[in-house]
Short mmCIF file of C-alpha atoms and ligand atoms in Angstrom, two decimals:
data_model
loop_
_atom_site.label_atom_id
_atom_site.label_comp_id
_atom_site.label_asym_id
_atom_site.label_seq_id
_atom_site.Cartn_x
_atom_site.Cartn_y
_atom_site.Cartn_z
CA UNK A 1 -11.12 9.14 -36.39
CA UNK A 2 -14.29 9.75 -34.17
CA UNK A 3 -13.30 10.79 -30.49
CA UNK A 4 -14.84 9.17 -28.02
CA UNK A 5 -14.12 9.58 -24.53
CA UNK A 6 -13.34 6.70 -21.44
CA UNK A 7 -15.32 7.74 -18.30
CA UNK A 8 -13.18 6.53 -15.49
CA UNK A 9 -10.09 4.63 -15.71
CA UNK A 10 -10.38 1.05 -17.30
CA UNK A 11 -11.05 -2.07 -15.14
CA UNK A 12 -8.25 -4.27 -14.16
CA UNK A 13 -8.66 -7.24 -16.20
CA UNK A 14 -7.41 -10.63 -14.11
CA UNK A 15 -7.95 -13.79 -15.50
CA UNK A 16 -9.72 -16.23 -12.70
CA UNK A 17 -8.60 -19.81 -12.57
CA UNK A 18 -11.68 -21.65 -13.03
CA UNK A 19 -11.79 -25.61 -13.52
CA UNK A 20 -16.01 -26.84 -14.02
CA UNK A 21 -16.60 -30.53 -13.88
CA UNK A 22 -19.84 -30.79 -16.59
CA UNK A 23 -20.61 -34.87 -14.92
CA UNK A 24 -22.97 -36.68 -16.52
CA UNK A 25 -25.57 -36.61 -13.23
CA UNK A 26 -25.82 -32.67 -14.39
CA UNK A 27 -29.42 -32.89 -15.92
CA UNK A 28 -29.83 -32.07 -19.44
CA UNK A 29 -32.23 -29.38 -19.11
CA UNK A 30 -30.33 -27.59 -16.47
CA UNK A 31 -32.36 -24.45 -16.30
CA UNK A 32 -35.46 -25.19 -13.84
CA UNK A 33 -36.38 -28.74 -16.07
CA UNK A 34 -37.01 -26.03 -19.14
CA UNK A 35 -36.47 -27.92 -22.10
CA UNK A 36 -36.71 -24.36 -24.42
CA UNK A 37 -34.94 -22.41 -21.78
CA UNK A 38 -31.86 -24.42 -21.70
CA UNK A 39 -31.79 -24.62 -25.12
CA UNK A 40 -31.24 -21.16 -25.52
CA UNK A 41 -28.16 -21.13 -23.19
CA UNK A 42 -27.07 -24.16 -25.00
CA UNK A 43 -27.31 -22.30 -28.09
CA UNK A 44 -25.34 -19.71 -26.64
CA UNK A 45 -22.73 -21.72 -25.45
CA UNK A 46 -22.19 -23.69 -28.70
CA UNK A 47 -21.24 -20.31 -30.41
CA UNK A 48 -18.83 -19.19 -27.58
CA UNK A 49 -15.48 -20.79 -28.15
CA UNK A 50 -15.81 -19.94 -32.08
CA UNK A 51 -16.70 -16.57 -31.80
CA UNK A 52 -14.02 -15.99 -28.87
CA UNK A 53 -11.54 -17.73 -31.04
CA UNK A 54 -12.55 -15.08 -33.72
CA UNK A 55 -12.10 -12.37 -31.49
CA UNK A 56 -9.11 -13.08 -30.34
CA UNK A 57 -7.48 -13.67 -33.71
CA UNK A 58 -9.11 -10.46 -35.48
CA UNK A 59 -7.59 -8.51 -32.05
CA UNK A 60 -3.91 -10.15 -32.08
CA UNK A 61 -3.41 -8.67 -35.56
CA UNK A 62 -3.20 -5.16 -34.07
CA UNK A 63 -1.09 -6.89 -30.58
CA UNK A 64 1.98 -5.71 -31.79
CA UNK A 65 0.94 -1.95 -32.75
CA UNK A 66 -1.12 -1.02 -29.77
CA UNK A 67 1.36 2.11 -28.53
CA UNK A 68 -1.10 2.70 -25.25
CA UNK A 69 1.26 0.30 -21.82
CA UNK A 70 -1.63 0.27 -20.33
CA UNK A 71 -3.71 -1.14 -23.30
CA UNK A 72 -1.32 -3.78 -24.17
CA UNK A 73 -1.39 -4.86 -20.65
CA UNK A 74 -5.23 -4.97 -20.97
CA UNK A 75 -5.39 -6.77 -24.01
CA UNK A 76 -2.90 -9.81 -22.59
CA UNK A 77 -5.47 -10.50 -19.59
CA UNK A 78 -8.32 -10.12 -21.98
CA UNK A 79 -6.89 -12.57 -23.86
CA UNK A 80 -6.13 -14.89 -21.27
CA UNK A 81 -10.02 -14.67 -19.90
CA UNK A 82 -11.29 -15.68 -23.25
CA UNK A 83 -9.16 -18.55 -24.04
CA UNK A 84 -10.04 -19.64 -20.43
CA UNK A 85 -14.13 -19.10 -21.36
CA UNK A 86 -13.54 -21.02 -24.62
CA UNK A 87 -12.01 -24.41 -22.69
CA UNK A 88 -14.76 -24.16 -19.68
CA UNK A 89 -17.92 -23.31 -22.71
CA UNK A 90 -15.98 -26.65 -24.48
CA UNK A 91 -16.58 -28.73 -21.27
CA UNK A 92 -20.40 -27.67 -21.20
CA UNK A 93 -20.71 -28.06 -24.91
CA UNK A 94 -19.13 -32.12 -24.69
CA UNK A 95 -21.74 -32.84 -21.94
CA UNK A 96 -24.99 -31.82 -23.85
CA UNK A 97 -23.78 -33.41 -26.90
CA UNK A 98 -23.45 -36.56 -24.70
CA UNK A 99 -26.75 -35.84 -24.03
CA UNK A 100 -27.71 -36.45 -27.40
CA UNK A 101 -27.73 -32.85 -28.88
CA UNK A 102 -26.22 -31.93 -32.03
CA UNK A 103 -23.75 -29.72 -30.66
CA UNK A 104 -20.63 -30.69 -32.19
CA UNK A 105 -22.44 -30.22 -36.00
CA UNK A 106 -23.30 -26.83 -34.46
CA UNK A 107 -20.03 -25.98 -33.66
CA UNK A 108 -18.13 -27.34 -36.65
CA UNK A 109 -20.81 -25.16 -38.62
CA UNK A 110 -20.45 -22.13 -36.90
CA UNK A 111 -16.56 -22.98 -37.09
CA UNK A 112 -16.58 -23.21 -41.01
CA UNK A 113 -18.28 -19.94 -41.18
CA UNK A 114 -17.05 -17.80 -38.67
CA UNK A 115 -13.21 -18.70 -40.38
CA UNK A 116 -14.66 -18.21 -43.62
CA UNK A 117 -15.48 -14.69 -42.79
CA UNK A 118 -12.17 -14.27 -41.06
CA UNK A 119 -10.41 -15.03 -44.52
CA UNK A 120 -12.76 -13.00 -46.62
CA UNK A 121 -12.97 -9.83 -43.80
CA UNK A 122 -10.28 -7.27 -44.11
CA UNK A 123 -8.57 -6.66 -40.73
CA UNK A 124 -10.40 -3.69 -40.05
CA UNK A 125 -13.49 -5.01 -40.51
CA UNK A 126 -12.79 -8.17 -38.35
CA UNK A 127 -11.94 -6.23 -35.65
CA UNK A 128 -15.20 -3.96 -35.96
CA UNK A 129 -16.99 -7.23 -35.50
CA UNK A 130 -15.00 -8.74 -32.83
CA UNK A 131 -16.59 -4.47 -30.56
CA UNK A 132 -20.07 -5.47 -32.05
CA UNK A 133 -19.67 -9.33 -30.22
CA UNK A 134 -18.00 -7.61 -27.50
CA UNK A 135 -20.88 -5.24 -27.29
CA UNK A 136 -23.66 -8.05 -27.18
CA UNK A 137 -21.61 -10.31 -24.93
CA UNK A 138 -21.07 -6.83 -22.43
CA UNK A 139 -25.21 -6.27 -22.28
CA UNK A 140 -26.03 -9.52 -21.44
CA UNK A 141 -23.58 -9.79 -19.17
CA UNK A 142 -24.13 -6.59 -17.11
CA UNK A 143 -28.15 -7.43 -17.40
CA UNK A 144 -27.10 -10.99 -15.63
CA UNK A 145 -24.88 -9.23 -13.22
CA UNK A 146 -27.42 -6.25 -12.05
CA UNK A 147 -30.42 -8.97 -11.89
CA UNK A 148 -28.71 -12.22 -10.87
CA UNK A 149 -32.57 -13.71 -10.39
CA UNK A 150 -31.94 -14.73 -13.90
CA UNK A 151 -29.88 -17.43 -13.55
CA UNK A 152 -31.22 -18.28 -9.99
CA UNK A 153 -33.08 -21.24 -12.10
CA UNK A 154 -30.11 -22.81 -13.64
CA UNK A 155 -28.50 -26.26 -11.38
CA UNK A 156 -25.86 -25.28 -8.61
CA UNK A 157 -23.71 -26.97 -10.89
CA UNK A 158 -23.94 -24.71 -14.04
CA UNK A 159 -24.36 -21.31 -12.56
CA UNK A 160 -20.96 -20.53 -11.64
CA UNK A 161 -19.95 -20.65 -15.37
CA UNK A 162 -22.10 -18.27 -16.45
CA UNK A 163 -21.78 -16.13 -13.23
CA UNK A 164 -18.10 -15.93 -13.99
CA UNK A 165 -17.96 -15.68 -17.61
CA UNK A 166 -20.43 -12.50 -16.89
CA UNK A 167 -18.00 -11.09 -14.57
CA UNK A 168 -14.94 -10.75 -16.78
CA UNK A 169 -17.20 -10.26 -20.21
CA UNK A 170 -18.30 -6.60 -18.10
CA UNK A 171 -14.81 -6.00 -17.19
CA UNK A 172 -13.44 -6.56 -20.40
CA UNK A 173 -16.19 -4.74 -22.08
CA UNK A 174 -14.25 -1.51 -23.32
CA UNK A 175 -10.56 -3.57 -24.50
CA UNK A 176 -11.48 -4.92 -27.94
CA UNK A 177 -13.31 -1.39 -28.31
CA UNK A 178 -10.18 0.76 -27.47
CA UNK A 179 -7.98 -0.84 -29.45
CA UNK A 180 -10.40 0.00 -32.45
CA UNK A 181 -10.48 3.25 -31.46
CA UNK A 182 -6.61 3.88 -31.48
CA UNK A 183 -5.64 1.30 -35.04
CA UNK A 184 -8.73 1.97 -36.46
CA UNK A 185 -11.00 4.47 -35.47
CA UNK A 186 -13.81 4.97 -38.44
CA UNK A 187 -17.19 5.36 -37.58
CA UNK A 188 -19.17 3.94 -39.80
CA UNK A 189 -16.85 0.69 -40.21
CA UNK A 190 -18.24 0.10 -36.92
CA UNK A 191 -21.72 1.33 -36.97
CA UNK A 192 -22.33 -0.44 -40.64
CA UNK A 193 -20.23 -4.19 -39.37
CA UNK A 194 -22.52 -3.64 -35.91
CA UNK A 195 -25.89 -4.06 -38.40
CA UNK A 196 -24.40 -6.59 -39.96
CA UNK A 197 -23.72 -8.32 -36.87
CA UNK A 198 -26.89 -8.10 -35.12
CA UNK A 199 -28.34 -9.71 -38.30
CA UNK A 200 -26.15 -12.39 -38.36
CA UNK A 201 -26.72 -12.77 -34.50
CA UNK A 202 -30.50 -12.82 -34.81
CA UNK A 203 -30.21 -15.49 -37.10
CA UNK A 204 -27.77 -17.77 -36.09
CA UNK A 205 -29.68 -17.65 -32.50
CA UNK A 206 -32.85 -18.53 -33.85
CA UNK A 207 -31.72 -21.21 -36.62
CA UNK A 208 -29.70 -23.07 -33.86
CA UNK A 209 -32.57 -22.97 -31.02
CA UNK A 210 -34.67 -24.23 -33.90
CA UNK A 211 -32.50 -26.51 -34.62
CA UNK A 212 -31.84 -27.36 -30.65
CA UNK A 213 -35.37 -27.95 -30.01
CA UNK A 214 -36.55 -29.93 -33.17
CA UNK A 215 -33.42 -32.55 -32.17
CA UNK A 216 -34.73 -32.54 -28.55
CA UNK A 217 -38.43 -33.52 -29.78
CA UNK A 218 -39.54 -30.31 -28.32
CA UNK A 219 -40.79 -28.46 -30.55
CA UNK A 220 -44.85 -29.20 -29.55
CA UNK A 221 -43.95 -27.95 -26.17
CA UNK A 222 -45.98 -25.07 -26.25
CA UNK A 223 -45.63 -24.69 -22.46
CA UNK A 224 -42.29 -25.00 -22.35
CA UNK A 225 -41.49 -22.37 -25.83
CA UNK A 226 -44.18 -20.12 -23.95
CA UNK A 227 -42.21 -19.88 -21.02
CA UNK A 228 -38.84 -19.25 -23.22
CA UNK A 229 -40.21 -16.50 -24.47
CA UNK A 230 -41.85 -14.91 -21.23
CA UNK A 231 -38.19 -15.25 -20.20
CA UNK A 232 -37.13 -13.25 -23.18
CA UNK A 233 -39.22 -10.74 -23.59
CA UNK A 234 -41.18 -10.34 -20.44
CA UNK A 235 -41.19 -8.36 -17.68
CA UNK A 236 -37.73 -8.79 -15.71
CA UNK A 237 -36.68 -10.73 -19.07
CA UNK A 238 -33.15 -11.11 -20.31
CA UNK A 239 -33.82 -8.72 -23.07
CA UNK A 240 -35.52 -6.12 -21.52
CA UNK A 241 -33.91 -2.63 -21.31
CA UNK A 242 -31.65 -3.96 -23.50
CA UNK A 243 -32.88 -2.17 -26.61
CA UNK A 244 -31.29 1.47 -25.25
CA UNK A 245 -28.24 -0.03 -24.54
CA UNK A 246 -27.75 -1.41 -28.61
CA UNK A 247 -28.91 1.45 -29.69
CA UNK A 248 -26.07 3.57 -28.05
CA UNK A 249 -23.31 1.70 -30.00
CA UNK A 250 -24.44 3.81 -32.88
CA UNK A 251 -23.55 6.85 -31.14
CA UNK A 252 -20.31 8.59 -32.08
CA UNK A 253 -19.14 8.97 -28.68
CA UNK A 254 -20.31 5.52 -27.74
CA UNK A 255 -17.98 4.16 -25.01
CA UNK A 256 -18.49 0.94 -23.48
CA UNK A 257 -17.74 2.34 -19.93
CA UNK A 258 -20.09 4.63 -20.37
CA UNK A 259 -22.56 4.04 -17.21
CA UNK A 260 -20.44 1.17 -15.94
CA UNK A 261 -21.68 -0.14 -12.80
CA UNK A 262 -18.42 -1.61 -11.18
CA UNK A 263 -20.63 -2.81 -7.95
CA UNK A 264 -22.47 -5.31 -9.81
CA UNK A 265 -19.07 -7.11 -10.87
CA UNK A 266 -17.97 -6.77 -7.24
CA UNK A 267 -21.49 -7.99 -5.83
CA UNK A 268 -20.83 -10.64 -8.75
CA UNK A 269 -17.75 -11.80 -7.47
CA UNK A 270 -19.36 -12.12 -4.23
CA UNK A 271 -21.94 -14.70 -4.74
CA UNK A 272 -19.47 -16.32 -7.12
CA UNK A 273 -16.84 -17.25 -4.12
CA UNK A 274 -20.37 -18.30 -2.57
CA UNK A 275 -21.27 -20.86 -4.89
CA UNK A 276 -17.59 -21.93 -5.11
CA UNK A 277 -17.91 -21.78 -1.38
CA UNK A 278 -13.93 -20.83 -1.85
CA UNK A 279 -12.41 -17.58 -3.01
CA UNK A 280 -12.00 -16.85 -6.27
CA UNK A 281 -8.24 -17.38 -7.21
CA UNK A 282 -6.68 -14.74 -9.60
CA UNK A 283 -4.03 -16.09 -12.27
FE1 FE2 B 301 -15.87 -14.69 -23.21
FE1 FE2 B 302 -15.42 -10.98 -24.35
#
């Protein structure tokens, strides 16, 4: 077992009632009129409740050995907040396949698959890949949350979703990672599945925005793919300074509180109640 050490005490993790209304007025490309741009959250989305539902499983197996209170308690309100991200990603998947987008084949794909794996995957290794998605969903979500001009873009209507599900993916970064730690605990189980991962990340994100943008008749839009990947890979982009952050999962005494930045949560929470113009209720 590698030891890695917690900075800090965990994050409480409170599920937050949240009930979106995706109405057909919602335009379909939601992010500034980008065609390419919302296609890339839309590809995003389709592989949330899937890859949620896989974490969740590959973390229940352990449920009933995790010997840390505190942990346990954790690991109920984690997975509360990602059965509750699943349902509200569902609602935003149903509306842009009423727009004509082949979401649901995406999905029932990426369903097939992703329980494939599950039956093939030893537990072990199930629950190394459930830290690596963790991982990826905790970066982007703390790169959203510490430059929020991001999402400024996206209609009023759409960026509370991903302002919230940002919000509890940072505070529930370190839970499916600690309870690998204490059942599991092998290195290079993680380190080796986290490879695998990114792979399998890579390409199932550009397969599906392919396949996103060729159903959308996009696909001569140089503008608009130009612009996608400014947004990428540019400065400010949603990838950049990301690369140090991956690369310090393959550290042995990776932790995922490691330079947690609880303010940008709180500051998160903040303009969330904004754009709810209400408070945000707790469960
Ligand atoms: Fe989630
Ligand atoms: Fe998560």
């Amino acid at each position: 077992m590698t030891a890695t050490t917690r900075p800090g005490g965990m994050p409480a993790i409170q599920p937050r009632r949240m009930d979106f209304v995706f109405d057909d007025a919602i335009p379909c490309y939601w992010f500034d009129g980008e065609p390419c741009m919302t296609l890339l959250f839309t590809a995003l989305s389709s592989s949330f409740p899937d890859g949620e539902r896989f974490i969740m499983k590959a973390v229940r197996h352990y449920q009933g050995r995790i010997v840390d209170p505190g942990l346990q308690a954790a690991l109920r309100g984690f997975i509360d907040q990602e059965a509750r991200h699943g349902r509200q990603h569902e609602g935003l998947n149903a509306l842009m396949a009423r727009k004509g987008l082949p979401v649901r084949q995406m999905t029932a794909f990426i369903r097939h698959y992703l329980e494939t794996q599950y039956r093939l995957y030893p537990p072990a290794m199930r629950l190394a890949k459930a830290c690596a998605l963790e991982h990826f969903t905790a970066l982007f979500a703390d790169r959203i949350l510490g430059h929020p001009a991001l999402i400024d873009g996206f209609d009023t209507r759409m960026r509370p979703l991903w302002l919230w599900h940002a919000i509890e993916e940072s505070e529930h970064k370190s839970v499916v990672f600690e309870v690998y730690q204490e059942r599991v605990g092998s290195y290079w189980l993680r380190a080796s599945t986290m490879m695998l991962t990114t792979l399998e990340f890579a390409a199932f994100m550009v397969v599906q925005q392919l396949q996103l943008v060729v159903a959308a008749g996009e696909l001569g839009n140089i503008r608009s793919l130009a612009r996608a990947v400014r947004y990428l890979v540019g400065r400010e982009g949603l990838l950049e300074g990301l690369g140090a952050g991956y690369l310090a999962y393959y550290r042995r005494d990776f932790h995922p509180l490691q330079g947690d930045l609880p303010q940008y949560r709180e500051q998160g929470l903040r303009r969330l109640g904004q754009l709810l113009g209400r408070p945000v209720d707790v469960v």
